[in-house]
């Protein structure tokens, strides 16, 4: 292996490592932005009252089975 090929391989490895570090940093910022957006959305949701009655009195058998055929 010649000196120039070793230098070229070293440069390529450093470039790949830098590109990977940049990609990870961008991904972390993206995840943080999504997380803050989700937390903002969740803060606007009000929890249901624990003793509230259902909005409509439906028969007890409704919602017990899922029809998977179309």
PDB file of C-alpha atoms in Angstrom:
ATOM      1  CA  UNK A   1       0.000   0.000   0.000  1.00  0.00           C
ATOM      2  CA  UNK A   2       1.413   3.339  -0.984  1.00  0.00           C
ATOM      3  CA  UNK A   3       1.544   6.420   1.183  1.00  0.00           C
ATOM      4  CA  UNK A   4      -0.954   8.265  -1.007  1.00  0.00           C
ATOM      5  CA  UNK A   5      -3.521   5.476  -0.781  1.00  0.00           C
ATOM      6  CA  UNK A   6      -3.160   5.406   3.018  1.00  0.00           C
ATOM      7  CA  UNK A   7      -3.613   9.186   3.177  1.00  0.00           C
ATOM      8  CA  UNK A   8      -6.607   8.993   0.853  1.00  0.00           C
ATOM      9  CA  UNK A   9      -8.175   6.198   2.935  1.00  0.00           C
ATOM     10  CA  UNK A  10      -7.578   8.167   6.119  1.00  0.00           C
ATOM     11  CA  UNK A  11      -9.185  11.269   4.633  1.00  0.00           C
ATOM     12  CA  UNK A  12     -12.182   9.255   3.461  1.00  0.00           C
ATOM     13  CA  UNK A  13     -12.622   7.716   6.905  1.00  0.00           C
ATOM     14  CA  UNK A  14     -12.470  11.115   8.631  1.00  0.00           C
ATOM     15  CA  UNK A  15     -14.971  12.532   6.147  1.00  0.00           C
ATOM     16  CA  UNK A  16     -17.346   9.604   6.728  1.00  0.00           C
ATOM     17  CA  UNK A  17     -17.006  10.000  10.490  1.00  0.00           C
ATOM     18  CA  UNK A  18     -17.739  13.734  10.246  1.00  0.00           C
ATOM     19  CA  UNK A  19     -20.767  13.123   8.010  1.00  0.00           C
ATOM     20  CA  UNK A  20     -22.069  10.551  10.463  1.00  0.00           C
ATOM     21  CA  UNK A  21     -21.614  12.926  13.412  1.00  0.00           C
ATOM     22  CA  UNK A  22     -23.487  15.660  11.540  1.00  0.00           C
ATOM     23  CA  UNK A  23     -26.304  13.242  10.701  1.00  0.00           C
ATOM     24  CA  UNK A  24     -26.624  12.175  14.325  1.00  0.00           C
ATOM     25  CA  UNK A  25     -26.687  15.791  15.507  1.00  0.00           C
ATOM     26  CA  UNK A  26     -29.439  16.651  13.015  1.00  0.00           C
ATOM     27  CA  UNK A  27     -31.413  13.569  14.055  1.00  0.00           C
ATOM     28  CA  UNK A  28     -31.145  14.523  17.737  1.00  0.00           C
ATOM     29  CA  UNK A  29     -32.373  18.047  17.008  1.00  0.00           C
ATOM     30  CA  UNK A  30     -35.257  16.630  14.989  1.00  0.00           C
ATOM     31  CA  UNK A  31     -36.220  14.256  17.807  1.00  0.00           C
ATOM     32  CA  UNK A  32     -36.070  17.115  20.324  1.00  0.00           C
ATOM     33  CA  UNK A  33     -38.284  19.281  18.122  1.00  0.00           C
ATOM     34  CA  UNK A  34     -40.824  16.461  17.709  1.00  0.00           C
ATOM     35  CA  UNK A  35     -40.747  15.777  21.436  1.00  0.00           C
ATOM     36  CA  UNK A  36     -41.479  19.378  22.320  1.00  0.00           C
ATOM     37  CA  UNK A  37     -44.293  19.459  19.759  1.00  0.00           C
ATOM     38  CA  UNK A  38     -45.860  16.324  21.196  1.00  0.00           C
ATOM     39  CA  UNK A  39     -45.560  17.645  24.737  1.00  0.00           C
ATOM     40  CA  UNK A  40     -47.266  20.861  23.653  1.00  0.00           C
ATOM     41  CA  UNK A  41     -50.108  18.887  22.073  1.00  0.00           C
ATOM     42  CA  UNK A  42     -50.468  16.676  25.130  1.00  0.00           C
ATOM     43  CA  UNK A  43     -50.645  19.687  27.412  1.00  0.00           C
ATOM     44  CA  UNK A  44     -53.730  20.909  25.553  1.00  0.00           C
ATOM     45  CA  UNK A  45     -55.630  17.646  26.098  1.00  0.00           C
ATOM     46  CA  UNK A  46     -57.840  17.636  29.153  1.00  0.00           C
ATOM     47  CA  UNK A  47     -58.147  14.339  30.971  1.00  0.00           C
ATOM     48  CA  UNK A  48     -61.651  12.881  31.150  1.00  0.00           C
ATOM     49  CA  UNK A  49     -63.461  13.137  34.458  1.00  0.00           C
ATOM     50  CA  UNK A  50     -63.237   9.836  36.280  1.00  0.00           C
ATOM     51  CA  UNK A  51     -66.878   9.814  37.309  1.00  0.00           C
ATOM     52  CA  UNK A  52     -68.387  11.112  34.068  1.00  0.00           C
ATOM     53  CA  UNK A  53     -71.125   9.098  32.397  1.00  0.00           C
ATOM     54  CA  UNK A  54     -70.745   8.025  28.782  1.00  0.00           C
ATOM     55  CA  UNK A  55     -72.061  10.550  26.273  1.00  0.00           C
ATOM     56  CA  UNK A  56     -74.549   8.063  24.835  1.00  0.00           C
ATOM     57  CA  UNK A  57     -76.131   5.081  26.542  1.00  0.00           C
ATOM     58  CA  UNK A  58     -75.192   2.312  24.148  1.00  0.00           C
ATOM     59  CA  UNK A  59     -75.879  -1.402  24.593  1.00  0.00           C
ATOM     60  CA  UNK A  60     -73.172  -3.245  26.521  1.00  0.00           C
ATOM     61  CA  UNK A  61     -72.422  -5.586  23.620  1.00  0.00           C
ATOM     62  CA  UNK A  62     -71.273  -2.791  21.297  1.00  0.00           C
ATOM     63  CA  UNK A  63     -67.545  -2.443  20.903  1.00  0.00           C
ATOM     64  CA  UNK A  64     -66.765  -5.959  22.093  1.00  0.00           C
ATOM     65  CA  UNK A  65     -65.933  -7.479  18.684  1.00  0.00           C
ATOM     66  CA  UNK A  66     -63.949  -6.305  15.688  1.00  0.00           C
ATOM     67  CA  UNK A  67     -65.087  -7.293  12.206  1.00  0.00           C
ATOM     68  CA  UNK A  68     -61.897  -8.067  10.308  1.00  0.00           C
ATOM     69  CA  UNK A  69     -63.505  -9.075   7.000  1.00  0.00           C
ATOM     70  CA  UNK A  70     -64.359  -6.520   4.422  1.00  0.00           C
TER      71      UNK A  70
END
